[in-house]
Short mmCIF file of C-alpha atoms in Angstrom, two decimals:
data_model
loop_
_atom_site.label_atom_id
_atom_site.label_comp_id
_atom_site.label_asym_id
_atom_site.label_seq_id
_atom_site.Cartn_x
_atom_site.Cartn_y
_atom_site.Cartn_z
CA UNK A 36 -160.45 140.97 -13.62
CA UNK A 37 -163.25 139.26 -12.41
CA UNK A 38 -163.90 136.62 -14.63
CA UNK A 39 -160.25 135.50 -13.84
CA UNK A 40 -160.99 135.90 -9.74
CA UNK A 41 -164.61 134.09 -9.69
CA UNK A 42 -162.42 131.16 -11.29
CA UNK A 43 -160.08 131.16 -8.84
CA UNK A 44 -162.26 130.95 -6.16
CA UNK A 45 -164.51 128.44 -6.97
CA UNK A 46 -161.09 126.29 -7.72
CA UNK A 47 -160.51 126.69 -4.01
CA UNK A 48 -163.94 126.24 -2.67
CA UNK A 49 -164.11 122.69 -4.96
CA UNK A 50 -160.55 122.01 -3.58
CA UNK A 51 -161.63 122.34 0.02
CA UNK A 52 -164.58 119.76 -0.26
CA UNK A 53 -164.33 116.38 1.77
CA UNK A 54 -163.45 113.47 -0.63
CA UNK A 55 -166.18 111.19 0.62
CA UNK A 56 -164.22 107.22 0.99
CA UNK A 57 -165.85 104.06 1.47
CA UNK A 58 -165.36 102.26 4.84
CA UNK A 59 -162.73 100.06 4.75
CA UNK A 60 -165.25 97.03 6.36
CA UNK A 61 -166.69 97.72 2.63
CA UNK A 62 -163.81 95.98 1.09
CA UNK A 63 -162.91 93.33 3.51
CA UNK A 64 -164.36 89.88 2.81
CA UNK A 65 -164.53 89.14 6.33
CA UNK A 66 -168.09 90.96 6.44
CA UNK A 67 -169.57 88.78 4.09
CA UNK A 68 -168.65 85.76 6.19
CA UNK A 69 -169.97 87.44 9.00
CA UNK A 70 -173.12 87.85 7.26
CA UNK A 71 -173.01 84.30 6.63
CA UNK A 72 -172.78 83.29 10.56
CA UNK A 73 -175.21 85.60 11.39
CA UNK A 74 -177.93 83.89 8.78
CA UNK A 75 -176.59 80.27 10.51
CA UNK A 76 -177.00 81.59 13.97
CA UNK A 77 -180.31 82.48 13.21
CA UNK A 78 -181.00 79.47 11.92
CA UNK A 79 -180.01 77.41 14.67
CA UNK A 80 -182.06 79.39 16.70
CA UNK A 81 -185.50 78.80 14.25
CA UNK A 82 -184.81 75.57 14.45
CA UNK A 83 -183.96 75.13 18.10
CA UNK A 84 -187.74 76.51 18.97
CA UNK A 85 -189.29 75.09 15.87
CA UNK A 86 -188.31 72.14 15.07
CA UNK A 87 -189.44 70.59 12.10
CA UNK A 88 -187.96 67.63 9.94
CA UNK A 89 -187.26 68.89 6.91
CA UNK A 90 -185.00 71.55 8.46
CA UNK A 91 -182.56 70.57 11.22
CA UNK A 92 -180.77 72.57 13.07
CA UNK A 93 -176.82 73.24 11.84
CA UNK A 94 -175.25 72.06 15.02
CA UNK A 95 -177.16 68.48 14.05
CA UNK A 96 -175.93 69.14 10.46
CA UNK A 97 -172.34 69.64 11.56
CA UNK A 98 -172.68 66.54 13.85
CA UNK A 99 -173.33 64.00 10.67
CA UNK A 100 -171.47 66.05 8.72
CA UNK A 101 -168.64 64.82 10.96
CA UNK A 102 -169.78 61.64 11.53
CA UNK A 103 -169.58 60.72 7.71
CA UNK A 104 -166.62 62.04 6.74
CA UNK A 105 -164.86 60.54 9.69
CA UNK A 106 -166.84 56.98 9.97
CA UNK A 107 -169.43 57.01 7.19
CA UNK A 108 -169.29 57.18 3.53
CA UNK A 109 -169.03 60.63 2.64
CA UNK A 110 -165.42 61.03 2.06
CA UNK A 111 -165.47 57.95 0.15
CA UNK A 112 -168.26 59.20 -2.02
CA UNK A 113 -166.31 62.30 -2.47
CA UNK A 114 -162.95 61.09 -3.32
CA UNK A 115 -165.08 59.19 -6.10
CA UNK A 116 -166.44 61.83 -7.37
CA UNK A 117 -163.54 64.34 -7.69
CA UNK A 118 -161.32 61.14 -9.06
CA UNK A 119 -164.32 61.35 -12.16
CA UNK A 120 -163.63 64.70 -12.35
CA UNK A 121 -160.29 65.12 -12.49
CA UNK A 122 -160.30 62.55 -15.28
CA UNK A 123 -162.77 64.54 -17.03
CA UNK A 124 -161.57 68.35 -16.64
CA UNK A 125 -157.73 67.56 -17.59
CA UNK A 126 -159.22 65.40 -21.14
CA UNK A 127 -160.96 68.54 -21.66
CA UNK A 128 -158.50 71.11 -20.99
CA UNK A 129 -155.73 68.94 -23.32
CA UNK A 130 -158.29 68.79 -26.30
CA UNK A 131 -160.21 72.49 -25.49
CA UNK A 132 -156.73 74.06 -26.04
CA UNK A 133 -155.41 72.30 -29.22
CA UNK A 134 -158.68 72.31 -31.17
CA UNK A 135 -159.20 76.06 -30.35
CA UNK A 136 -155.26 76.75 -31.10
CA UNK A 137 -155.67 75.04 -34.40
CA UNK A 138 -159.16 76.22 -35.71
CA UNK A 139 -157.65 80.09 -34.84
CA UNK A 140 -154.43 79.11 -36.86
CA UNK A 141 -155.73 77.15 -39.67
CA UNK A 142 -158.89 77.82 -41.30
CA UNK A 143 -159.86 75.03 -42.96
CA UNK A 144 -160.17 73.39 -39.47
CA UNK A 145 -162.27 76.27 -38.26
CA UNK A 146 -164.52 75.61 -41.35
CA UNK A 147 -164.88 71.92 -40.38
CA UNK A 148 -165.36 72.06 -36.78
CA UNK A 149 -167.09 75.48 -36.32
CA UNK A 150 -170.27 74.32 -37.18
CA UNK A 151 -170.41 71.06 -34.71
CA UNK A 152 -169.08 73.64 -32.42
CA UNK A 153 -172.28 75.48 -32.58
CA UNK A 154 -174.66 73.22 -32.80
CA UNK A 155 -173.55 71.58 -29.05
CA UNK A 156 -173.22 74.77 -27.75
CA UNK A 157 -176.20 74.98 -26.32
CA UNK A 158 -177.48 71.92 -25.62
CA UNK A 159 -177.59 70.65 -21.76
CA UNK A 160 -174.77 68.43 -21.53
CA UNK A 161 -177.67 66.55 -19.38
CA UNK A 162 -179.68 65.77 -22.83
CA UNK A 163 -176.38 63.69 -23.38
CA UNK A 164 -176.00 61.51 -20.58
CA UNK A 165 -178.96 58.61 -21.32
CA UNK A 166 -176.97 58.44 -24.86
CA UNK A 167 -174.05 58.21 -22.92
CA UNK A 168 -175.46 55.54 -20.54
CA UNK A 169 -176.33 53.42 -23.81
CA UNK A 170 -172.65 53.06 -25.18
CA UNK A 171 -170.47 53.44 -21.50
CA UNK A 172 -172.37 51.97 -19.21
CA UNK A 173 -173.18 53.30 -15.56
CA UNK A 174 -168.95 53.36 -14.28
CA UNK A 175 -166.79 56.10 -14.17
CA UNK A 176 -166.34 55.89 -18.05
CA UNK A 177 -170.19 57.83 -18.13
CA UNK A 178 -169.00 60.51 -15.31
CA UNK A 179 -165.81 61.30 -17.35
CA UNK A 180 -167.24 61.28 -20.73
CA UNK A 181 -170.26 63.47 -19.31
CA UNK A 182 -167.62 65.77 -18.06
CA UNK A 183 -165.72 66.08 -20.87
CA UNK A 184 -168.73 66.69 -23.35
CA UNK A 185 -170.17 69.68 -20.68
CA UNK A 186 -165.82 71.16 -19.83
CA UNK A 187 -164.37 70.76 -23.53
CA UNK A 188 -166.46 73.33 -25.05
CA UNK A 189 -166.30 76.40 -22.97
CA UNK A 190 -162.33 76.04 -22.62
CA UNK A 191 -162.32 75.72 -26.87
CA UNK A 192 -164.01 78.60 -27.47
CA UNK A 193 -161.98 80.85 -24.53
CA UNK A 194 -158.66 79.31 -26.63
CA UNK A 195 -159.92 80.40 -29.96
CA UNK A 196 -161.14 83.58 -28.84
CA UNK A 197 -157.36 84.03 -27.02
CA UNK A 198 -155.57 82.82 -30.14
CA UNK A 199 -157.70 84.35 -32.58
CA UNK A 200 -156.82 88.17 -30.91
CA UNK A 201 -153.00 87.85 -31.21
CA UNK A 202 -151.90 91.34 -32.21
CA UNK A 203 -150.45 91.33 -35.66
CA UNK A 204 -146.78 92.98 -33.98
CA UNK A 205 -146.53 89.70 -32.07
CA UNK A 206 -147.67 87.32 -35.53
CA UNK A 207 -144.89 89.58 -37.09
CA UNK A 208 -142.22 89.20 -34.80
CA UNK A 209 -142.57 85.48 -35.35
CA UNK A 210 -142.24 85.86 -38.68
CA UNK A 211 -139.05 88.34 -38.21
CA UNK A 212 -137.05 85.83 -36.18
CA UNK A 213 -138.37 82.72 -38.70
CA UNK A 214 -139.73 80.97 -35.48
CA UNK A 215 -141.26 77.64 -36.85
CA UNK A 216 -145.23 76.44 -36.52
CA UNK A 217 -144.98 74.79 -33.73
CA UNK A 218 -142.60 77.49 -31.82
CA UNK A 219 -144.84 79.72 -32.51
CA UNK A 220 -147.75 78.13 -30.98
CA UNK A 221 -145.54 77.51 -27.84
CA UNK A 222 -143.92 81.11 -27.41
CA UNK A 223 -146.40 83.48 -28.84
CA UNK A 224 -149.77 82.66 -29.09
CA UNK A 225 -150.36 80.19 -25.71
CA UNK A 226 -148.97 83.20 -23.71
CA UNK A 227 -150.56 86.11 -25.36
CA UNK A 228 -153.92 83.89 -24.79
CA UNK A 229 -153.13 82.38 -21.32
CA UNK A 230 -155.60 84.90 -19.74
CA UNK A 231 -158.70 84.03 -21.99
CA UNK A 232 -157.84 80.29 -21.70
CA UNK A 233 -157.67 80.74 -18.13
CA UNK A 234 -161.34 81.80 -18.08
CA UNK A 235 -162.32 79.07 -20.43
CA UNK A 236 -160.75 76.47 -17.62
CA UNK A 237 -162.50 78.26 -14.73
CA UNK A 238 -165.68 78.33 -15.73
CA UNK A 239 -165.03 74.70 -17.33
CA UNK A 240 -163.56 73.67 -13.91
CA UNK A 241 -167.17 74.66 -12.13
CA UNK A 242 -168.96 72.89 -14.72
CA UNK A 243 -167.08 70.06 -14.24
CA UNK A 244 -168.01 69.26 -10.85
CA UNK A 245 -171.83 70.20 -11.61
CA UNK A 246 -172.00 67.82 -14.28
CA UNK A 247 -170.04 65.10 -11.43
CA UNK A 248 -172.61 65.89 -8.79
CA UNK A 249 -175.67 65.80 -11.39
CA UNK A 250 -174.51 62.98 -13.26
CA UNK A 251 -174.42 60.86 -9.69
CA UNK A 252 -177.87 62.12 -9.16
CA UNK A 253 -179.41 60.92 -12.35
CA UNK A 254 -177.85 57.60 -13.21
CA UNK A 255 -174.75 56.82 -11.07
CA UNK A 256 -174.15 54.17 -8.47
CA UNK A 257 -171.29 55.69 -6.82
CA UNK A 258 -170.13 59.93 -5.85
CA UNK A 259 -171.76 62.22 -4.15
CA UNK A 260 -174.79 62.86 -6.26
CA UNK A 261 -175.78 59.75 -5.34
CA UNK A 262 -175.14 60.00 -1.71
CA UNK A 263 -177.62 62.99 -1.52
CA UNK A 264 -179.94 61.37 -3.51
CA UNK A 265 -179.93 58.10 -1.66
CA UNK A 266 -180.30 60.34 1.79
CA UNK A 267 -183.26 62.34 0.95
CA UNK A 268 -184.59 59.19 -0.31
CA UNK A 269 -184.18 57.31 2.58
CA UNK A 270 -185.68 60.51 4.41
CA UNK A 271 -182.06 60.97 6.34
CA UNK A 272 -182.14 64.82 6.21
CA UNK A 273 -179.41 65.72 8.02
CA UNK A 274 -177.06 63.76 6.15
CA UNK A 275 -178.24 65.16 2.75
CA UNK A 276 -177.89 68.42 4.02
CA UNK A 277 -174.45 67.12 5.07
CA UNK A 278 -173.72 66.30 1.47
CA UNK A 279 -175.18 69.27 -0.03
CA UNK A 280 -172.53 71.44 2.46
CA UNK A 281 -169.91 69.30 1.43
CA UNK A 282 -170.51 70.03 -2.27
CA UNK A 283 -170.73 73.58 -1.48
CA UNK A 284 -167.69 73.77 0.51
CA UNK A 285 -165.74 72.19 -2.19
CA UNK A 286 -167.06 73.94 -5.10
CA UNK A 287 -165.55 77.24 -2.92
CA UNK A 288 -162.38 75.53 -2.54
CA UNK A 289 -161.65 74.72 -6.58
CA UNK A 290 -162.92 78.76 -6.79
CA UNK A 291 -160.29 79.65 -4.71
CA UNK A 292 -157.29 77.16 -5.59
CA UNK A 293 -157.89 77.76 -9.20
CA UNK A 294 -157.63 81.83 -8.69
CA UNK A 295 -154.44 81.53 -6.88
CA UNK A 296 -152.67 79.28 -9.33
CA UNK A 297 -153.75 81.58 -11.47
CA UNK A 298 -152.47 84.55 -10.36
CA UNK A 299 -149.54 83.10 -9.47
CA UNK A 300 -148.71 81.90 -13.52
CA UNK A 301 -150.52 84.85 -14.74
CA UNK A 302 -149.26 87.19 -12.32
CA UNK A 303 -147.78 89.91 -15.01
CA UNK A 304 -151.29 89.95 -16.21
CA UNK A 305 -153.00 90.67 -13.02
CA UNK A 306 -150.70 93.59 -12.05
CA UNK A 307 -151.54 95.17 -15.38
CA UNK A 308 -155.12 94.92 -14.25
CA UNK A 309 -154.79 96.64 -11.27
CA UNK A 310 -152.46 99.42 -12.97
CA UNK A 311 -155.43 99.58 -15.03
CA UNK A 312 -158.24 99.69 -12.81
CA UNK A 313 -156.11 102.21 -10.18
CA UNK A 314 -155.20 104.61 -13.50
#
């Protein structure tokens, strides 16, 4: 009897605790970008009674920010860049996907490339760009070919890794209904591996515009790499910093655009994720 009723009441006593929740301000991205004014406002206000050259204030930041992209040469140098890289990330997404279909669906093209694969892995697509230079010049051939070399290779091995993990029910069912090479490609293994290949493209689309913005930097004559670089050059601080917000800004923006088209095409995926995660 009294094992049975020293059970029992400790199953009440642990019922009646408090479930301890998180504040809700916990979860709400708004607090971060309140963080983020605060660390400006203070700013402005180090600067205001310190002022020193290397570090204008933000209001003065803002003001040529403004002033270039409405008068100056900033959202020329921009649309420049992001042409390059356009040109760049969609060459590497078309070849990324159909050399990592086809080395996860036929071997002997694994064998071949696997190894090249490798070895470029991890070298700085930067090491590349004075051999690049030699044989394309200084246009926009040597931003796009820079971009492709550094955004190819990340979205190939997130397509190989997708294809390669296709459950053997869906390789059967293919067989079952006699669905051709090519059919099969197109209705079973690109969506079973859309969400790997989507991570391959994100984190190729990022590296994409790094390589655009460094590639300016080193040896272009045009984007805005080479805005920034000609501005702290010519000791006009508050317009680098006025590039250097613009690249941040943007970078943010691709972030976000990319994870909404993304969970709008992989949406079935994403609500299995947070069935998972709530289970």
């Amino acid at each position: 009897m009294t094992g049975p009723t020293s059970i029992t009441f400790s199953t009440v006593d642990v019922a009646k605790k408090p479930v301890r929740r998180r504040p809700i301000a916990f979860d709400n991205r708004a607090l971060g970008w309140l963080a983020l004014l605060v660390l400006v406002g203070i700013w402005e206000i180090v600067a205001h009674y310190n002022s020193s050259p290397g570090l204008p204030a933000p209001s003065r930041i803002g003001a040529a920010w403004w002033l270039e992209m409405t008068e100056g040469q900033l959202r020329f140098q921009l649309a420049d860049t992001m042409t390059s890289m356009v040109y760049g990330y969609v060459l590497s997404a078309i070849l990324g996907v159909a050399i990592g279909v086809t080395m996860a669906r036929v071997k002997i093209i694994y064998v071949l490339v696997e190894p090249i694969i490798e070895l470029l892995r991890p070298v700085p697509t930067i090491v590349f760009i004075p051999v690049i230079i030699l044989y394309a010049g200084l246009g926009r051939e040597m931003n796009v070919i820079a971009i492709l070399v550094s955004a190819t290779i990340p979205i190939l091995i997130a397509t190989y890794s997708g294809a390669k993990g296709v459950s053997a029910a869906l390789r059967d069912t293919a067989a079952t209904f006699k669905l051709s090479w090519w059919r099969t490609i197109y209705e079973i293994v690109l969506p079973a591996a859309a969400p790997q290949i989507f991570i391959g493209l994100r984190l190729a689309l990022a590296g994409s515009f790094v390589i655009a913005i460094a590639a300016g930097m080193i040896a272009g004559n045009s984007g805005v790499g080479y805005y920034i670089l000609n501005a702290q050059q010519t000791l006009d601080i508050s317009r680098m910093y006025a590039g250097a917000i613009t690249v941040a800004v943007v970078g943010y923006a691709l972030n976000y655009g990319f994870l909404a088209i993304e969970n709008r095409l992989l949406h079935w995926h994403v609500a299995n994720d947070a069935a998972g995660g709530r289970s």
